[in-house]
Coordinates of C-alpha atoms in Angstrom, one line a residue:
X1 CA -121.0 60.3 11.2
X2 CA -124.3 61.6 11.2
X3 CA -126.7 60.2 13.5
X4 CA -130.4 61.2 14.7
X5 CA -130.2 62.1 18.6
X6 CA -133.4 61.9 20.9
X7 CA -135.0 65.1 20.1
X8 CA -134.8 64.2 16.7
X9 CA -131.9 66.8 15.5
X10 CA -129.4 65.1 13.2
X11 CA -125.8 65.3 14.2
X12 CA -123.3 66.2 11.6
X13 CA -119.9 66.1 14.0
X14 CA -117.6 62.8 13.2
X15 CA -118.0 60.3 15.9
X16 CA -114.9 60.1 18.0
X17 CA -113.8 56.7 19.0
X18 CA -111.0 56.3 21.7
X19 CA -108.6 53.1 21.4
X20 CA -106.5 51.8 23.7
X21 CA -105.2 47.9 23.6
X22 CA -103.2 45.2 25.6
X23 CA -100.7 43.4 23.8
X24 CA -100.5 39.9 25.4
X25 CA -98.2 38.2 23.3
X26 CA -95.9 38.4 20.1
X27 CA -96.1 35.0 19.1
X28 CA -93.9 34.9 16.2
X29 CA -91.4 37.3 14.0
X30 CA -91.2 35.2 10.5
X31 CA -88.3 36.5 8.8
X32 CA -89.0 34.6 5.9
X33 CA -92.5 35.8 4.8
X34 CA -92.0 39.2 7.0
X35 CA -94.6 39.5 9.1
X36 CA -95.5 38.7 12.9
X37 CA -98.3 37.9 14.9
X38 CA -99.9 39.2 18.0
X39 CA -102.7 38.4 20.9
X40 CA -104.5 41.6 22.1
X41 CA -107.3 42.9 23.7
X42 CA -108.6 45.9 21.2
X43 CA -110.9 48.4 23.2
X44 CA -113.1 51.0 21.6
X45 CA -114.8 53.6 23.7
X46 CA -117.2 56.0 22.0
X47 CA -120.7 58.1 22.9
X48 CA -123.7 57.5 21.4
X49 CA -126.7 59.3 22.8
X50 CA -129.4 57.2 21.2
X51 CA -128.7 54.6 24.3
X52 CA -128.9 57.0 27.2
X53 CA -131.0 55.8 30.2
X54 CA -129.7 58.9 32.4
X55 CA -133.7 60.0 32.5
X56 CA -135.1 60.7 35.9
X57 CA -137.3 57.4 35.5
X58 CA -134.2 55.5 35.3
X59 CA -132.3 57.3 38.3
X60 CA -132.5 54.2 40.4
X61 CA -130.2 52.0 37.9
X62 CA -126.5 53.5 37.4
X63 CA -124.4 50.5 36.6
X64 CA -123.4 49.9 33.3
X65 CA -125.1 47.2 31.1
X66 CA -123.2 44.3 29.1
X67 CA -125.1 43.4 26.2
X68 CA -123.2 41.3 24.1
X69 CA -126.5 39.9 22.4
X70 CA -127.3 42.9 20.9
X71 CA -124.4 43.7 18.8
X72 CA -126.0 43.1 15.4
X73 CA -128.5 45.8 16.6
X74 CA -125.8 48.5 17.6
X75 CA -123.4 51.0 15.4
X76 CA -120.2 49.7 15.6
X77 CA -117.2 51.8 14.4
X78 CA -115.5 50.2 11.1
X79 CA -111.8 49.5 12.5
X80 CA -109.5 47.8 10.2
X81 CA -105.9 47.0 10.3
X82 CA -104.2 48.3 7.3
X83 CA -101.3 46.0 7.2
X84 CA -103.2 43.2 8.7
X85 CA -102.7 40.1 6.7
X86 CA -104.8 37.4 8.5
X87 CA -106.6 37.2 12.1
X88 CA -109.8 36.0 14.0
X89 CA -111.6 36.5 17.3
X90 CA -111.3 34.0 19.5
X91 CA -113.9 32.1 20.3
X92 CA -113.5 29.6 23.2
X93 CA -115.4 29.0 25.5
X94 CA -117.9 32.0 23.8
X95 CA -116.9 34.7 21.3
X96 CA -114.5 36.5 22.9
X97 CA -116.2 40.4 23.0
X98 CA -117.8 42.5 25.4
X99 CA -120.0 45.6 24.7
X100 CA -120.7 47.6 27.7
X101 CA -123.0 50.8 28.0
X102 CA -123.4 52.9 31.0
X103 CA -126.3 55.8 31.6
X104 CA -124.6 58.2 29.8
X105 CA -124.7 56.3 26.3
X106 CA -120.4 55.5 26.6
X107 CA -119.9 52.5 25.0
X108 CA -117.0 49.8 25.5
X109 CA -116.6 47.1 22.6
X110 CA -113.9 45.1 23.9
X111 CA -112.3 42.1 21.8
X112 CA -109.5 39.6 22.0
X113 CA -107.7 38.8 18.7
X114 CA -105.0 37.5 17.2
X115 CA -103.7 38.9 14.0
X116 CA -100.7 38.7 11.7
X117 CA -99.4 41.9 10.3
X118 CA -96.9 42.2 7.4
X119 CA -93.3 44.0 8.0
X120 CA -90.6 45.2 5.5
X121 CA -87.7 44.1 7.3
X122 CA -84.2 45.2 6.6
X123 CA -81.6 42.4 6.9
X124 CA -78.7 44.4 5.9
X125 CA -76.7 43.7 9.4
X126 CA -78.4 40.2 10.0
X127 CA -78.2 38.7 12.8
X128 CA -77.2 41.6 14.4
X129 CA -80.4 43.1 13.3
X130 CA -83.2 45.5 14.9
X131 CA -86.5 45.5 13.3
X132 CA -88.9 48.3 12.9
X133 CA -92.4 47.0 12.7
X134 CA -95.8 48.5 12.9
X135 CA -99.6 48.0 13.3
X136 CA -101.7 50.4 11.3
X137 CA -105.0 50.9 12.4
X138 CA -107.7 53.0 10.3
X139 CA -111.5 53.2 9.5
X140 CA -112.5 51.2 6.0
X141 CA -115.6 53.4 4.7
X142 CA -115.7 56.3 7.2
X143 CA -114.2 59.7 6.0
X144 CA -112.3 61.7 8.8
X145 CA -115.5 64.1 8.5
X146 CA -117.5 60.9 9.6
X147 CA -115.5 59.0 12.0
X148 CA -112.1 60.0 13.7
X149 CA -109.9 57.3 15.9
X150 CA -108.1 58.8 19.0
X151 CA -105.7 57.0 21.3
X152 CA -107.7 57.2 24.7
X153 CA -105.8 59.0 27.5
X154 CA -106.2 57.9 30.8
X155 CA -104.4 59.6 33.7
X156 CA -100.5 58.0 33.4
X157 CA -101.7 54.8 31.4
X158 CA -100.3 54.4 28.3
X159 CA -102.5 53.7 25.4
X160 CA -100.7 50.6 24.4
X161 CA -100.0 48.3 27.2
X162 CA -97.5 45.1 26.9
X163 CA -98.5 41.9 29.1
X164 CA -95.7 39.7 30.4
X165 CA -94.4 37.7 27.2
X166 CA -91.0 36.3 25.6
X167 CA -90.5 36.7 21.8
X168 CA -88.4 33.7 20.3
X169 CA -85.3 35.3 18.8
X170 CA -85.8 39.2 20.1
X171 CA -85.7 40.7 23.0
X172 CA -89.1 41.5 24.4
X173 CA -90.0 45.1 23.7
X174 CA -90.2 47.7 26.3
X175 CA -93.5 49.0 27.3
X176 CA -91.6 52.8 27.3
X177 CA -90.0 51.9 23.3
X178 CA -93.6 51.3 21.8
X179 CA -94.7 54.4 20.2
X180 CA -98.6 55.0 19.7
X181 CA -99.0 57.8 16.9
X182 CA -101.8 59.5 14.8
X183 CA -101.1 59.0 11.5
X184 CA -104.2 60.3 10.2
X185 CA -102.5 63.5 8.4
X186 CA -101.0 61.5 6.0
X187 CA -103.8 58.6 5.1
X188 CA -105.5 60.5 2.4
X189 CA -106.3 58.2 -0.7
X190 CA -108.3 58.6 -3.7
X191 CA -111.2 57.9 -2.0
X192 CA -111.0 60.2 0.8
X193 CA -109.1 61.1 3.9
X194 CA -109.6 58.4 6.6
X195 CA -108.6 58.3 10.6
X196 CA -105.5 56.4 11.1
X197 CA -103.6 55.3 14.2
X198 CA -99.9 53.8 14.2
X199 CA -98.1 51.2 16.6
X200 CA -94.5 51.1 16.2
X201 CA -92.6 48.3 17.7
X202 CA -88.7 48.0 18.2
X203 CA -87.3 44.4 17.8
X204 CA -83.9 43.6 18.7
X205 CA -82.6 40.0 17.5
X206 CA -81.0 37.9 19.9
X207 CA -77.2 37.3 18.8
X208 CA -76.8 34.5 21.6
X209 CA -78.6 31.8 19.6
X210 CA -76.9 32.2 16.7
X211 CA -73.4 32.4 18.4
X212 CA -74.6 28.9 19.9
X213 CA -76.1 27.3 17.2
X214 CA -74.5 29.1 13.9
X215 CA -70.9 30.7 14.7
X216 CA -69.5 28.7 17.4
X217 CA -70.6 25.0 15.2
X218 CA -69.0 26.7 12.4
X219 CA -65.6 28.0 14.4
X220 CA -65.2 24.5 15.7
X221 CA -65.7 22.6 12.4
X222 CA -63.1 24.8 10.6
X223 CA -60.5 24.4 13.6
X224 CA -61.1 20.5 13.2
X225 CA -60.1 20.7 9.8
X226 CA -56.9 22.0 10.8
X227 CA -55.7 18.8 12.4
X228 CA -55.4 17.5 8.8
X229 CA -52.0 19.3 9.3
X230 CA -50.8 17.1 12.0
X231 CA -52.2 13.8 10.5
X232 CA -49.2 11.8 9.0
X233 CA -48.7 12.3 5.2
X234 CA -48.8 8.4 4.8
X235 CA -52.3 8.3 6.3
X236 CA -54.0 9.2 3.1
X237 CA -57.5 7.5 4.0
X238 CA -57.3 9.4 7.5
X239 CA -56.7 13.0 6.0
X240 CA -59.5 12.3 3.2
X241 CA -62.3 11.3 5.9
X242 CA -61.4 14.4 7.9
X243 CA -61.5 16.7 4.8
X244 CA -64.9 15.1 3.6
X245 CA -66.8 15.5 6.7
X246 CA -65.6 18.7 7.7
X247 CA -66.6 20.3 4.2
X248 CA -70.2 18.5 4.6
X249 CA -70.3 19.9 8.0
X250 CA -69.2 23.5 7.0
X251 CA -71.8 22.8 3.7
X252 CA -75.1 21.7 6.1
X253 CA -74.3 24.9 8.6
X254 CA -74.4 27.1 5.5
X255 CA -77.4 25.9 3.9
X256 CA -79.4 26.2 7.4
X257 CA -78.4 29.7 7.8
X258 CA -79.4 30.8 4.2
X259 CA -82.8 28.6 4.0
X260 CA -84.0 30.7 7.2
X261 CA -83.9 33.9 5.2
X262 CA -86.3 35.2 2.6
X263 CA -85.1 34.7 -0.9
X264 CA -86.1 38.3 -1.8
X265 CA -83.4 39.7 0.8
X266 CA -80.2 40.3 -1.2
X267 CA -78.0 42.0 1.3
X268 CA -78.6 39.4 3.7
X269 CA -77.9 36.6 1.3
X270 CA -74.7 38.0 0.2
X271 CA -73.5 38.8 3.6
X272 CA -74.2 35.0 4.6
X273 CA -72.6 34.0 1.6
X274 CA -69.7 36.2 2.0
X275 CA -69.2 34.5 5.7
X276 CA -69.6 31.0 4.3
X277 CA -67.5 31.6 1.2
X278 CA -64.5 32.2 3.9
X279 CA -65.3 29.3 6.0
X280 CA -65.6 27.1 2.4
X281 CA -62.5 28.6 1.7
X282 CA -60.6 27.7 4.9
X283 CA -61.9 24.2 4.9
X284 CA -60.8 23.7 1.1
X285 CA -57.7 24.8 1.7
X286 CA -56.7 22.5 4.2
X287 CA -57.6 19.9 1.7
X288 CA -56.1 21.2 -0.8
X289 CA -52.6 21.5 1.4
X290 CA -53.3 17.9 2.4
X291 CA -53.8 16.7 -1.6
X292 CA -50.5 18.9 -2.4
X293 CA -48.8 17.1 0.6
X294 CA -49.5 13.5 -0.3
X295 CA -48.1 14.5 -3.9
X296 CA -45.1 16.0 -3.1
X297 CA -44.6 12.8 -0.6
X298 CA -45.3 10.5 -3.3
X299 CA -42.8 12.5 -5.6
X300 CA -40.2 12.3 -2.9
X301 CA -40.6 8.8 -2.4
X302 CA -40.3 7.6 -6.2
X303 CA -37.0 9.9 -6.1
X304 CA -35.6 8.4 -3.3
X305 CA -36.5 4.8 -4.2
X306 CA -34.8 5.7 -7.9
X307 CA -32.0 7.0 -5.8
X308 CA -31.6 3.9 -3.6
X309 CA -31.8 1.8 -6.4
X310 CA -29.1 3.7 -8.7
X311 CA -26.5 3.6 -5.8
X312 CA -27.3 0.1 -5.2
X313 CA -26.0 -0.4 -8.6
X314 CA -23.2 1.1 -8.1
X315 CA -22.5 -0.3 -4.9
X316 CA -23.0 -4.1 -6.4
X317 CA -20.6 -2.8 -9.6
X318 CA -18.2 -1.7 -7.3
X319 CA -18.3 -5.2 -5.5
X320 CA -18.1 -7.3 -8.5
X321 CA -14.9 -5.5 -9.9
X322 CA -12.8 -5.1 -7.3
X323 CA -9.8 -4.5 -9.4
X324 CA -11.0 -1.3 -11.0
X325 CA -11.4 0.6 -7.5

């Protein structure tokens, strides 16, 4: 940006702001609303010659100075999150930000923030899916002729660090798999070209939780429904009770899975509907088989009773008229 230096000259070169961060935790990955939330330390580094004090008269003091109280009096980059939906700066027990200036005018601006990001998830292979989500950082008002964002290079350290964390339903991404990219070239809009940085996460869903909470219970319910084949045909109440209970169980399991998916995800809905439709089919088949068996059993019993009655009548007639024998 244009700034006036100590000697009164106007600087026209864009201000370069180096960025790095440490992600403390990924709190939640919300499939229904297609978003994820994370806590992080966001750090920005730049130089402002107007804040230098490396003149000879100050040579006795070489340490950096923390000046958080002067925040409103300093120029700060207008960094924002393009795909951010909601966020806040932590304020326990004091607002969690730091501003530090060294004698050369180098500034460190660090914040602890929680941000909720939008992520367009692909759920065709749910629950064996892997989601690619990103964090998009940019300047809101300054074009690239005034302000540039760059990933801070500090030896072998990566610009995006990961803290110790566990994510519900997903495997924790590895630091080496996180991509920190410069997306400035593709960020031109109708109002100009703006600086852009992007962090890409790879989130792989844990299948184990779905095996224990969904698939195994569904298999057990369908297996229990097959016990109907070994129950006596005459035990109609037992057969009906077992069929109704297994049908209700499979319906409850299916609805709990479907309700945890976004309504806009047609592929995931179709897949889960197909899987649970097969389960419903197996349970319904055993109930239909039970009904047919009971009907056939009653018909056979009726025929047997009629035949026995006819035989009894013939035997009675033969005993009443022995001479005709």
